[in-house]
Amino acid sequence: MFEKRNTQTRKLNYLIENQVENPQITDDVPEIEFFPRFLNLSDCELTDEEKVLLNKGIKYCPKHELSNDVIQNLAVDIENSLDRQETAVKYKCVDTLKQCMKSNQPNFNSREFSLIKQIKNKCIDQDVTITKADKNDSIVFFQTSEYDSKMRDFLSNNDAVLLPRDPTNKYQGDVKNVIKYSCLLTEKEKFKLINKNPTVPKIYGLAKVHKTGIPLRPVVSYRTAPAFRLAKKTNDTYRYFTKFKNPYSTYNSIEVVDKLKNIEVPPGAKLVSFDVVNLFPSIPVPELKTLLEENIQRTTKLNPLLKKELYDFMCMCLDQNYFAFKNRIYSQRDGLPMGSPLSSLCAEIFMYHLEKKILEEENEFKDKVIYWVRYVDDILCLFSDTEEEIQRFSQYLNSLHRNIQFTTEYINEGRSINFLDLTISLRNGKHEFEIFHKPTSTDVTIPWDSSHCIIHKRAAFTYYFDRLLRTPMTEENYKKEYNRILRIGLNNGYSLHWIKKILESRRKIQMCAIICPSHQQSQKKKTTYRKLLYTGDVSNKLKRLIETDTRKVALYPNRVLGRTLYNRKDTLPNDKKSGVYKLICNDCNGYYVGQTARSFEKRIKEHVSAHTNKAMNKSNFAQHLLEENHSFNPTTGVKYLHFCEGGRTLNVLESIEIRRNNPDGKILNFQLDVLDSPLIRFVTSVHDNKTK
């Protein structure tokens, strides 16, 4: 009885509090001017047809027909998702693929693929670099000379040091040694944490279209670095054992609203925004290491040996601070490694060290700070004193550490300020909120006609509506944001009915969460996740076959427009990549199909060395050359069949290529059935039929 009454009370309170969030809005959606979806700052002239394609946005994915390559990619994903014993499911997947192939139609998007190729060729011929805008989703065209000049300005302004040689092999050796003798890691973890083919991290720039002169924000693609996997694991390990959490840090604007909406504003209090100048490059690593050691020593969950090991892991990852630009390798003297999974945690640790001095230790400003909320390097502060005291407080902040400097933003006499995607105002002793959009914000989202699964298309609108419903606003601001969401949907080909159904769904879910809070089950089934290429309804059917109670499938799109066009990073030469390869004999056209998780260059050198040293037991291909007295030319006798990283994918692709090449009798591999699977046999037969 009491539970029912409590439920009814919660429902009534919810409806009263949110009655303003259900205004009567007509279907007359006003036009809104958004920032352009692509910005051409180069001399490259584009046709109207090319502009139409670029205006579909970076998230657009043209529909691919069920070609040999698509079928092969689906088969690889299915093999990686299923256990080897699940043969019955694999046969069902083969039957599904066969049925879909019968109804497969020629690719009606072939013109779009031609246009993409046309744009890429223009950029090569006219020396154009394509990148993404920072903090929005515009495509930006630069003349390569201008792009390179802006990147070099960053390198010189941040004291990047040119290295005489590539330190990757040394760093890889250090990582291997520290992992090999680790007591924190299991044997399985040790194997997974070593990158078999590490390369120098590549740096590139995002265009700051919201700033004068459009400078570049540097980004480092760190995932190929020797320490990337170890840094990711170390980040999780440190958080687990130290239980680190910074109470002054926030994750998103919804959390900010939840923190502030019930705080009473004292008379005379003012909103101030502080920004940390170049946070990541400014963190002093020697001092940070001291903090890390102190924090690790305080934990009671590790013995002294394991504490030292965790500390050594962190120090090694922090020391590998290097990147490449235009095939020249640089080291950053100070600061955290850009792109490292550990850098965000380390920045939080050091900032928390400073924030405790500001907000917890005794000082003349401590009691004047009503709240302090930080998102990475942006800080929102409610300060209860005069403008002169705010200036003194700003000077105090800049005196805490010579490396960490703050800029101050104080507008509208401290009555309102923009923070993240919110405009926060002070009225009548309370906070008022409005969703803030920068002048450079775009209407880019996944278009309706893009080859994405419906879950992905719905996701952006789910976020927009959740933010709308959870941000307390006036009716006018609510209508304004609601119409903006509708306009984004209409501009991307969605119907009003489809968009409004999402709003109704999110409103019901939010109401249910408040009225009947769910209790988490004490025991949850362990769920594993697998990925599957999305290529229309066939992927949905395959997903239903693969999924079980404990195995879920996440669909992913083929190459989207942005990923296809971007040419902002140094490209890795083919011989430095890993994957599946073919070696061809000079004299008899016999060939060997192999795989390597290391670089092709290293593996092929081993074949050549086995031939030179007459080590038949180390290479089937070398054995053939020695027995038949044949020759091999590493320059012309190598063909790269597939580029991929290690793991089961390599085994599947190698098996496909061995079976595909076996019928002509010229293959030199001794082991011809590496993996025998219905899917591999099917992929091979499809290829054979289409090539006849």
XYZ file of C-alpha atoms in Angstrom:
692
model
C 0.000 0.000 0.000
C 2.754 2.428 1.011
C 4.846 1.417 -2.016
C 1.915 2.144 -4.346
C 1.347 5.532 -2.698
C 5.055 6.396 -3.027
C 4.965 5.469 -6.710
C 1.935 7.688 -7.299
C 3.607 10.557 -5.412
C 6.781 10.259 -7.508
C 4.691 10.236 -10.687
C 2.713 13.313 -9.626
C 5.874 15.204 -8.648
C 7.520 14.283 -11.945
C 4.536 15.526 -13.980
C 4.385 18.791 -11.999
C 8.133 19.455 -12.351
C 8.178 18.657 -16.060
C 4.898 20.156 -17.217
C 6.817 22.849 -19.139
C 8.583 20.135 -21.131
C 5.482 19.167 -23.096
C 4.617 22.324 -25.040
C 2.327 22.257 -28.045
C 4.713 22.580 -30.981
C 3.524 22.653 -34.563
C 5.154 20.843 -37.463
C 6.225 24.168 -38.952
C 9.953 23.734 -38.299
C 11.883 26.994 -38.873
C 14.968 27.078 -41.056
C 18.253 27.324 -39.135
C 21.592 28.436 -40.540
C 24.333 25.949 -39.688
C 28.068 26.097 -40.330
C 28.967 24.581 -43.744
C 29.533 20.831 -43.867
C 32.707 21.318 -45.866
C 35.109 24.224 -46.128
C 37.363 24.563 -49.153
C 40.433 26.621 -48.176
C 42.472 25.240 -51.075
C 42.757 26.097 -54.783
C 41.032 22.838 -55.732
C 37.907 23.423 -57.841
C 35.059 21.021 -57.164
C 32.145 20.157 -59.423
C 28.541 20.559 -58.273
C 28.240 16.770 -58.126
C 31.293 16.515 -55.868
C 29.925 19.256 -53.602
C 26.612 17.400 -53.259
C 28.508 14.302 -52.108
C 30.673 16.260 -49.632
C 27.553 17.933 -48.246
C 26.288 14.538 -47.114
C 28.840 14.846 -44.310
C 31.731 12.838 -42.941
C 29.443 10.178 -41.433
C 27.800 9.219 -44.721
C 28.474 5.654 -45.874
C 27.549 4.712 -49.468
C 25.761 1.398 -49.821
C 28.037 -1.417 -50.988
C 26.740 -4.281 -53.074
C 27.292 -7.852 -51.877
C 30.632 -8.147 -53.680
C 33.426 -10.678 -53.144
C 35.168 -8.350 -50.705
C 32.007 -7.678 -48.675
C 31.171 -11.405 -48.463
C 34.745 -12.107 -47.388
C 34.624 -9.418 -44.678
C 31.319 -10.808 -43.399
C 32.780 -14.315 -43.297
C 35.832 -13.119 -41.353
C 33.630 -11.338 -38.801
C 31.395 -14.405 -38.397
C 34.404 -16.705 -37.940
C 35.777 -14.350 -35.289
C 32.395 -14.283 -33.539
C 31.736 -18.021 -33.378
C 33.601 -20.854 -31.709
C 35.160 -23.416 -34.022
C 32.676 -26.051 -32.856
C 29.602 -24.013 -33.869
C 29.466 -25.558 -37.328
C 25.660 -25.683 -37.491
C 25.400 -21.909 -37.035
C 28.042 -21.390 -39.723
C 26.020 -23.479 -42.192
C 22.954 -21.338 -41.415
C 25.026 -18.209 -42.068
C 26.141 -19.644 -45.418
C 22.503 -20.344 -46.368
C 21.564 -16.766 -45.438
C 24.377 -15.350 -47.572
C 23.325 -17.520 -50.527
C 19.710 -16.326 -50.290
C 20.761 -12.685 -50.119
C 23.112 -13.092 -53.073
C 20.189 -14.249 -55.238
C 18.356 -10.978 -54.601
C 21.522 -8.865 -54.728
C 21.218 -5.902 -57.078
C 23.995 -4.009 -58.878
C 25.387 -1.151 -56.830
C 23.241 1.913 -57.493
C 25.819 4.005 -55.595
C 28.620 3.238 -58.049
C 28.597 6.892 -59.158
C 29.360 7.969 -55.591
C 32.378 5.666 -55.433
C 33.575 7.163 -58.721
C 33.192 10.669 -57.281
C 35.150 9.717 -54.153
C 37.970 8.403 -56.330
C 37.765 11.550 -58.456
C 38.088 13.831 -55.406
C 41.040 11.843 -54.052
C 42.841 12.036 -57.400
C 42.258 15.798 -57.560
C 43.782 16.191 -54.110
C 46.852 14.212 -55.143
C 47.295 16.156 -58.391
C 46.707 19.581 -56.807
C 48.561 18.884 -53.538
C 45.567 19.217 -51.204
C 45.275 17.882 -47.638
C 41.837 16.924 -46.306
C 41.186 16.973 -42.574
C 38.331 17.461 -40.120
C 37.362 20.620 -38.272
C 38.028 20.692 -34.546
C 34.891 20.545 -32.363
C 32.560 20.127 -35.319
C 32.183 17.666 -38.180
C 33.071 19.801 -41.205
C 35.427 18.524 -43.885
C 38.255 21.034 -44.474
C 40.425 21.283 -47.607
C 43.890 22.884 -47.188
C 46.701 23.384 -49.638
C 49.290 20.938 -48.322
C 51.912 23.696 -48.086
C 49.638 25.718 -45.763
C 48.695 22.651 -43.695
C 52.360 21.669 -43.289
C 53.297 25.223 -42.322
C 50.658 25.294 -39.570
C 51.842 21.925 -38.235
C 55.470 23.068 -38.200
C 54.424 26.191 -36.302
C 53.052 23.930 -33.583
C 56.251 21.855 -33.489
C 58.470 24.918 -33.147
C 56.218 26.637 -30.590
C 56.180 23.550 -28.361
C 59.919 22.783 -28.470
C 59.565 19.450 -30.269
C 63.037 17.924 -30.708
C 64.018 16.229 -33.969
C 65.397 12.744 -33.246
C 68.375 11.390 -35.224
C 66.908 7.869 -35.415
C 63.703 5.922 -34.842
C 63.540 4.765 -31.177
C 60.644 2.339 -31.787
C 62.778 -0.824 -31.607
C 64.368 0.322 -28.340
C 60.974 1.207 -26.858
C 59.582 -2.133 -28.011
C 62.440 -3.943 -26.279
C 61.767 -2.028 -23.056
C 58.062 -2.911 -23.176
C 58.800 -6.588 -23.833
C 61.214 -6.800 -20.911
C 58.935 -5.136 -18.377
C 55.991 -7.314 -19.462
C 58.028 -10.529 -19.546
C 59.007 -10.375 -15.875
C 55.719 -8.923 -14.615
C 53.906 -10.462 -11.654
C 50.852 -8.209 -12.082
C 49.924 -9.719 -15.441
C 48.673 -13.161 -16.392
C 50.371 -15.072 -19.212
C 47.386 -14.380 -21.466
C 47.614 -10.645 -20.729
C 51.359 -10.639 -21.401
C 50.760 -12.082 -24.865
C 47.999 -9.594 -25.708
C 49.842 -6.505 -24.454
C 52.777 -6.839 -26.852
C 52.195 -5.131 -30.197
C 53.778 -7.441 -32.766
C 54.258 -4.660 -35.319
C 54.759 -1.321 -33.520
C 55.298 1.839 -35.553
C 55.962 5.494 -34.793
C 52.764 7.337 -33.730
C 51.640 9.791 -36.425
C 50.658 13.387 -35.672
C 48.050 15.317 -37.655
C 45.989 18.476 -37.237
C 42.311 19.359 -36.856
C 41.275 22.767 -38.189
C 40.171 25.225 -35.481
C 37.581 26.905 -37.712
C 36.221 28.800 -34.683
C 39.496 30.737 -34.278
C 41.037 33.543 -36.321
C 43.569 32.277 -38.848
C 42.280 28.695 -38.486
C 45.230 27.170 -36.595
C 45.493 23.397 -36.166
C 44.877 21.344 -33.053
C 47.484 18.541 -32.975
C 46.296 14.973 -32.502
C 48.567 11.936 -32.219
C 47.400 8.537 -33.420
C 49.102 6.578 -30.631
C 47.497 3.153 -31.058
C 50.434 1.774 -33.097
C 53.032 2.801 -30.473
C 54.912 0.090 -28.523
C 53.433 1.235 -25.184
C 49.803 1.761 -26.315
C 48.355 -1.520 -25.038
C 50.412 -1.422 -21.850
C 49.285 2.174 -21.202
C 45.646 1.156 -21.624
C 46.050 -1.742 -19.203
C 48.030 0.383 -16.725
C 45.302 3.029 -16.737
C 42.709 0.433 -15.700
C 45.059 -1.174 -13.147
C 45.904 2.123 -11.443
C 42.239 3.144 -11.185
C 41.279 -0.270 -9.789
C 43.907 -0.431 -7.045
C 43.964 3.245 -6.014
C 40.205 3.880 -6.479
C 41.166 7.265 -7.906
C 38.345 9.701 -8.549
C 38.525 13.466 -8.816
C 35.384 15.008 -7.225
C 35.956 18.300 -9.052
C 35.973 16.748 -12.523
C 32.897 16.140 -14.675
C 32.195 13.939 -17.686
C 29.420 15.763 -19.572
C 26.896 18.581 -19.459
C 24.100 16.369 -18.093
C 26.228 15.691 -15.005
C 26.874 19.439 -14.676
C 23.124 20.141 -14.679
C 22.528 17.479 -12.021
C 25.255 19.004 -9.826
C 24.138 22.630 -10.116
C 20.355 22.686 -10.437
C 19.690 22.484 -6.675
C 22.504 24.789 -5.516
C 21.300 28.112 -4.101
C 23.202 31.145 -5.390
C 24.265 33.653 -2.683
C 23.632 37.355 -3.398
C 26.541 38.903 -5.288
C 27.981 35.566 -6.473
C 29.424 35.557 -9.993
C 30.060 32.933 -12.654
C 33.666 32.729 -13.859
C 35.287 30.460 -16.417
C 38.956 29.466 -16.224
C 40.880 27.689 -18.949
C 44.160 25.827 -18.414
C 46.630 26.862 -21.116
C 47.976 23.820 -23.025
C 47.148 21.387 -20.225
C 48.700 18.162 -21.534
C 52.022 19.669 -22.759
C 52.293 21.654 -19.491
C 52.107 18.795 -16.973
C 55.576 18.471 -15.340
C 56.339 14.766 -15.672
C 59.018 14.541 -12.899
C 56.585 16.007 -10.339
C 53.798 13.836 -11.692
C 55.905 10.705 -11.163
C 56.397 11.689 -7.516
C 52.620 12.016 -7.091
C 52.051 8.656 -8.774
C 54.537 6.948 -6.478
C 52.937 8.491 -3.370
C 49.446 7.447 -4.477
C 50.542 3.892 -5.292
C 52.356 3.552 -1.965
C 49.146 4.445 -0.107
C 47.171 1.510 -1.495
C 46.920 -1.556 0.737
C 45.918 -3.941 -2.045
C 49.425 -4.446 -3.440
C 52.644 -5.696 -1.899
C 55.825 -3.575 -2.280
C 57.003 -5.564 -5.328
C 53.734 -5.066 -7.214
C 53.619 -1.396 -6.230
C 57.027 -0.853 -7.793
C 55.958 -2.780 -10.879
C 52.856 -0.620 -11.389
C 54.934 2.524 -10.908
C 57.507 1.282 -13.455
C 54.714 0.591 -15.952
C 53.475 4.168 -15.636
C 56.939 5.704 -15.906
C 57.768 3.694 -19.022
C 54.541 4.717 -20.751
C 55.098 8.386 -19.870
C 58.662 8.335 -21.216
C 57.611 7.108 -24.675
C 56.619 10.589 -25.830
C 57.357 10.789 -29.553
C 55.632 11.057 -32.945
C 56.310 11.432 -36.666
C 55.428 14.165 -39.133
C 56.420 14.094 -42.803
C 58.631 11.060 -42.131
C 60.669 12.933 -39.520
C 60.525 11.773 -35.913
C 60.175 14.192 -33.010
C 60.225 13.928 -29.241
C 58.257 16.224 -26.962
C 60.511 17.465 -24.172
C 57.796 18.249 -21.652
C 54.286 17.168 -20.901
C 52.240 14.027 -21.376
C 52.351 11.815 -24.478
C 49.604 13.036 -26.811
C 47.165 10.240 -27.644
C 48.313 7.901 -24.873
C 45.472 6.221 -22.919
C 47.368 7.126 -19.743
C 47.603 10.875 -20.380
C 44.032 11.743 -19.415
C 44.381 9.946 -16.064
C 47.732 11.606 -15.339
C 46.338 15.057 -16.135
C 43.471 14.393 -13.706
C 45.902 13.282 -10.991
C 48.062 16.397 -11.307
C 45.095 18.773 -11.525
C 43.539 17.155 -8.445
C 46.818 17.811 -6.635
C 46.456 21.534 -7.452
C 42.709 21.622 -6.834
C 43.164 20.306 -3.300
C 45.401 23.316 -2.612
C 42.727 25.650 -3.990
C 39.605 24.083 -2.520
C 40.615 22.017 0.519
C 43.704 23.601 2.056
C 43.459 26.842 3.997
C 43.793 29.953 1.823
C 42.057 33.331 1.624
C 39.863 32.293 -1.329
C 38.692 28.862 -0.194
C 35.402 30.031 1.360
C 34.614 32.300 -1.594
C 34.453 29.411 -4.092
C 30.860 28.095 -3.983
C 31.660 25.370 -6.503
C 34.398 24.413 -8.955
C 33.581 22.084 -11.870
C 36.241 21.117 -14.417
C 35.970 19.317 -17.756
C 39.555 18.489 -18.867
C 40.967 22.050 -19.146
C 37.729 24.090 -18.918
C 36.637 25.189 -15.432
C 33.316 26.612 -14.254
C 33.437 28.449 -10.937
C 30.839 30.268 -8.848
C 32.735 32.906 -6.877
C 31.145 34.889 -4.066
C 32.910 38.258 -4.106
C 33.711 41.320 -6.215
C 35.289 41.515 -9.653
C 38.527 42.788 -8.070
C 38.673 39.676 -5.880
C 38.148 37.504 -8.954
C 41.254 39.096 -10.500
C 43.211 38.422 -7.304
C 41.943 34.833 -7.301
C 43.100 34.463 -10.907
C 46.567 35.715 -9.924
C 46.599 33.240 -7.044
C 45.782 30.365 -9.421
C 48.635 31.349 -11.735
C 51.050 31.430 -8.795
C 50.412 27.805 -7.789
C 52.692 26.312 -10.445
C 54.883 27.932 -13.078
C 53.775 25.428 -15.752
C 50.031 25.536 -15.125
C 48.598 28.885 -16.170
C 44.933 29.897 -16.309
C 43.069 32.319 -18.530
C 39.933 33.960 -17.120
C 36.591 34.638 -18.801
C 34.196 36.923 -16.975
C 31.233 38.295 -18.977
C 27.804 39.827 -18.327
C 28.947 40.875 -14.845
C 29.157 37.209 -13.929
C 25.441 36.603 -14.472
C 25.819 34.081 -17.316
C 28.496 32.000 -19.000
C 28.926 29.294 -21.637
C 30.328 26.002 -20.370
C 30.508 22.837 -22.492
C 27.226 22.833 -24.445
C 25.339 24.858 -21.832
C 24.590 28.519 -21.267
C 24.270 28.899 -17.491
C 22.608 32.003 -16.041
C 21.947 33.225 -12.499
C 18.425 34.483 -11.796
C 16.582 34.912 -8.502
C 19.145 32.898 -6.572
C 18.965 29.881 -8.900
C 20.636 28.502 -12.007
C 18.902 28.653 -15.378
C 20.084 26.526 -18.259
C 19.992 26.747 -22.024
C 21.675 24.462 -24.533
C 24.543 26.353 -26.167
C 25.669 25.917 -29.775
C 28.810 27.539 -31.127
C 28.517 29.594 -34.333
C 30.583 26.866 -36.021
C 28.248 24.002 -35.077
C 26.998 21.909 -38.003
C 23.935 19.777 -38.655
C 26.040 16.730 -39.506
C 24.676 13.400 -38.346
C 24.270 10.023 -40.038
C 21.987 10.672 -43.050
C 18.860 8.570 -43.522
C 20.155 7.145 -46.827
C 23.524 6.170 -45.310
C 24.385 2.476 -45.048
C 24.215 2.370 -41.244
C 22.117 0.160 -39.011
C 19.037 1.787 -37.506
C 20.572 1.699 -33.992
C 23.357 4.030 -35.122
C 20.908 6.378 -36.846
C 18.795 6.556 -33.723
C 21.747 7.109 -31.356
C 22.398 10.795 -32.126
C 18.737 11.737 -31.695
C 18.560 9.685 -28.497
C 21.390 11.797 -27.084
C 19.832 15.063 -28.293
C 16.462 14.253 -26.717
C 17.966 12.923 -23.465
C 19.858 16.194 -23.109
C 16.688 18.143 -23.941
C 14.599 16.290 -21.352
C 17.216 16.356 -18.602
C 18.112 20.039 -18.935
C 15.643 22.278 -17.049
C 14.781 25.163 -19.401
C 12.156 27.788 -20.023
C 9.412 26.889 -22.488
C 10.895 29.262 -25.062
C 14.363 27.687 -24.860
C 12.843 24.215 -24.925
C 10.956 24.989 -28.156
C 14.081 26.502 -29.678
C 16.190 23.392 -28.994
C 13.368 21.032 -29.971
C 13.022 22.757 -33.351
C 16.789 22.612 -33.830
C 16.749 18.828 -33.358
C 13.864 18.502 -35.820
C 15.709 20.666 -38.348
C 18.853 18.520 -38.046
C 16.716 15.455 -38.719
C 14.927 17.014 -41.705
C 18.227 18.242 -43.190
C 19.503 14.655 -43.063
C 16.460 13.059 -44.687
C 14.528 11.843 -41.625
C 10.758 12.191 -41.317
C 9.191 14.207 -38.505
C 7.138 11.182 -37.479
C 10.286 9.035 -37.062
C 12.072 11.717 -35.012
C 9.078 12.373 -32.751
C 8.705 8.666 -32.001
C 12.208 8.748 -30.508
C 11.225 11.676 -28.280
C 8.124 9.816 -27.075
C 10.222 6.733 -26.361
C 12.884 8.671 -24.409
C 10.223 10.536 -22.419
C 8.581 7.248 -21.388
C 11.923 5.709 -20.445
C 12.859 8.736 -18.352
C 9.484 8.760 -16.613
C 9.721 5.039 -15.829
C 13.242 5.495 -14.446
C 11.995 8.157 -12.026
C 8.711 6.530 -11.047
C 9.936 2.944 -10.789
C 13.706 2.947 -10.238
C 15.121 -0.397 -11.320
C 17.299 -2.372 -8.949
C 20.429 -3.871 -10.439
C 20.563 -7.624 -10.328
C 23.153 -9.005 -7.976
C 24.309 -11.564 -10.510
C 24.574 -10.680 -14.173
C 25.488 -13.036 -16.947
C 28.885 -12.325 -18.410
C 28.331 -10.957 -21.905
C 30.872 -10.937 -24.714
C 30.607 -8.583 -27.676
C 31.509 -9.286 -31.277
C 31.477 -7.040 -34.332
C 29.851 -7.586 -37.725
C 30.024 -5.486 -40.889
C 26.713 -3.807 -41.707
C 25.707 -4.141 -45.332
C 21.932 -4.037 -45.245
C 19.338 -6.566 -44.175
C 21.738 -9.494 -44.612
C 23.729 -8.234 -41.601
C 20.581 -8.067 -39.461
C 19.754 -11.681 -40.369
C 23.295 -12.845 -39.605
C 23.250 -10.960 -36.318
C 20.132 -12.844 -35.199
C 21.828 -16.155 -36.007
C 25.020 -15.323 -34.107
C 23.619 -13.714 -30.958
C 22.947 -15.709 -27.801
C 22.110 -14.792 -24.202
C 25.796 -14.251 -23.466
C 27.036 -13.094 -26.875
C 25.958 -9.814 -28.439
C 26.820 -8.469 -31.881
C 27.624 -4.817 -32.616
C 27.144 -3.782 -36.238
C 29.641 -1.376 -37.773
C 29.520 0.468 -41.119
C 31.849 0.114 -44.061
C 34.220 3.009 -44.703
C 32.422 6.318 -44.143
C 33.092 9.373 -46.296
C 35.426 11.123 -43.855
C 37.591 8.078 -43.239
C 37.812 7.465 -46.995
C 38.872 11.012 -47.893
C 41.198 12.061 -45.051
C 44.851 12.155 -46.123
C 46.227 14.146 -43.181
C 48.531 11.469 -41.717
C 51.790 10.068 -43.063
C 51.022 6.796 -44.823
C 52.816 3.649 -43.718
C 54.682 1.865 -46.555
C 53.151 -1.499 -47.444
C 56.249 -3.442 -46.410
C 55.938 -1.989 -42.881
C 52.391 -3.335 -42.481
C 51.281 -6.810 -41.395
C 48.841 -9.271 -42.929
C 48.725 -12.035 -45.550
C 51.272 -12.212 -48.380
C 52.291 -14.315 -51.378
C 55.883 -15.150 -52.411
C 56.354 -16.081 -56.090
C 59.216 -18.189 -57.427
C 61.139 -16.615 -60.326
C 61.565 -19.828 -62.300
C 58.428 -21.952 -61.987
C 55.709 -19.527 -60.875
C 55.151 -21.632 -57.778
C 54.088 -19.574 -54.802
C 53.807 -19.633 -51.047
C 50.973 -18.007 -49.065
C 51.850 -16.851 -45.561
C 50.784 -14.547 -42.761
C 52.603 -12.360 -40.268
C 51.576 -10.199 -37.321
C 54.943 -8.466 -37.615
C 55.914 -6.345 -40.617
C 56.072 -7.926 -44.072
C 59.622 -6.610 -44.342
C 60.816 -8.608 -41.311
C 59.062 -11.822 -42.304
C 60.276 -11.752 -45.914
C 63.835 -11.118 -44.719
C 63.519 -14.324 -42.690
C 62.525 -16.266 -45.827
C 65.494 -14.795 -47.715
C 67.820 -15.552 -44.788
C 66.593 -19.163 -44.656
C 67.381 -19.484 -48.370
C 70.807 -17.866 -48.021
C 71.755 -19.976 -44.979
C 70.180 -23.142 -46.437
C 67.890 -23.506 -43.423
C 65.133 -25.590 -45.032
C 63.349 -26.216 -41.742
C 62.663 -22.495 -41.273
C 60.782 -21.806 -44.512
C 58.766 -23.971 -46.909
C 59.446 -21.437 -49.628
C 63.206 -21.520 -49.003
C 63.077 -25.329 -49.085
C 61.516 -25.223 -52.562
C 64.150 -22.772 -53.827
C 66.990 -24.919 -52.478
C 65.622 -28.278 -53.670
C 64.815 -27.028 -57.182
C 67.777 -24.627 -57.410
C 65.361 -21.787 -58.184
C 65.649 -18.085 -57.405
C 63.536 -15.400 -55.769
C 63.449 -11.628 -56.286
C 62.183 -9.809 -53.137
C 61.438 -6.714 -55.240
C 59.114 -8.297 -57.818
C 58.216 -11.626 -56.200
C 56.119 -10.349 -53.293
C 52.390 -9.681 -53.392
C 50.512 -8.229 -50.421
C 47.074 -9.893 -50.304
C 45.555 -8.452 -47.118
C 46.556 -5.809 -44.590
C 45.441 -6.518 -41.028
C 46.750 -6.825 -37.492
C 47.310 -10.094 -35.652
C 44.706 -12.351 -34.127
C 42.275 -14.843 -35.550
C 41.579 -12.626 -38.572
C 45.037 -13.484 -39.916
C 44.330 -17.224 -39.671
C 40.973 -16.876 -41.436
C 42.323 -14.750 -44.292
C 45.340 -17.018 -44.753
C 43.055 -20.067 -44.914
C 40.867 -18.362 -47.520
C 43.874 -17.519 -49.698
C 45.407 -20.997 -49.395
C 42.125 -22.655 -50.379
C 41.599 -20.083 -53.141
C 45.028 -20.748 -54.679
C 45.187 -24.501 -54.096
C 43.320 -25.785 -57.228
C 46.027 -24.743 -59.711
C 48.571 -27.034 -58.009
C 51.345 -24.428 -57.855
C 51.031 -23.622 -54.164
C 54.104 -24.535 -52.108
C 52.505 -24.629 -48.636
C 52.768 -28.006 -46.893
C 49.733 -27.393 -44.667
C 46.751 -26.705 -46.920
C 43.858 -26.939 -44.430
C 44.780 -24.385 -41.781
C 41.107 -23.759 -40.970
C 38.370 -25.918 -42.470
C 35.054 -24.119 -42.128
C 31.806 -23.932 -44.157
C 32.255 -20.162 -44.385
C 35.800 -20.396 -45.740
C 34.724 -22.983 -48.314
C 31.780 -20.777 -49.313
C 33.895 -17.615 -49.720
C 36.348 -19.546 -51.886
C 33.605 -20.988 -54.096
C 31.996 -17.556 -54.577
C 35.344 -16.109 -55.659
C 35.961 -18.983 -58.064
C 32.503 -18.639 -59.649
C 32.826 -14.875 -60.109
C 36.308 -15.092 -61.635
C 35.398 -17.766 -64.198
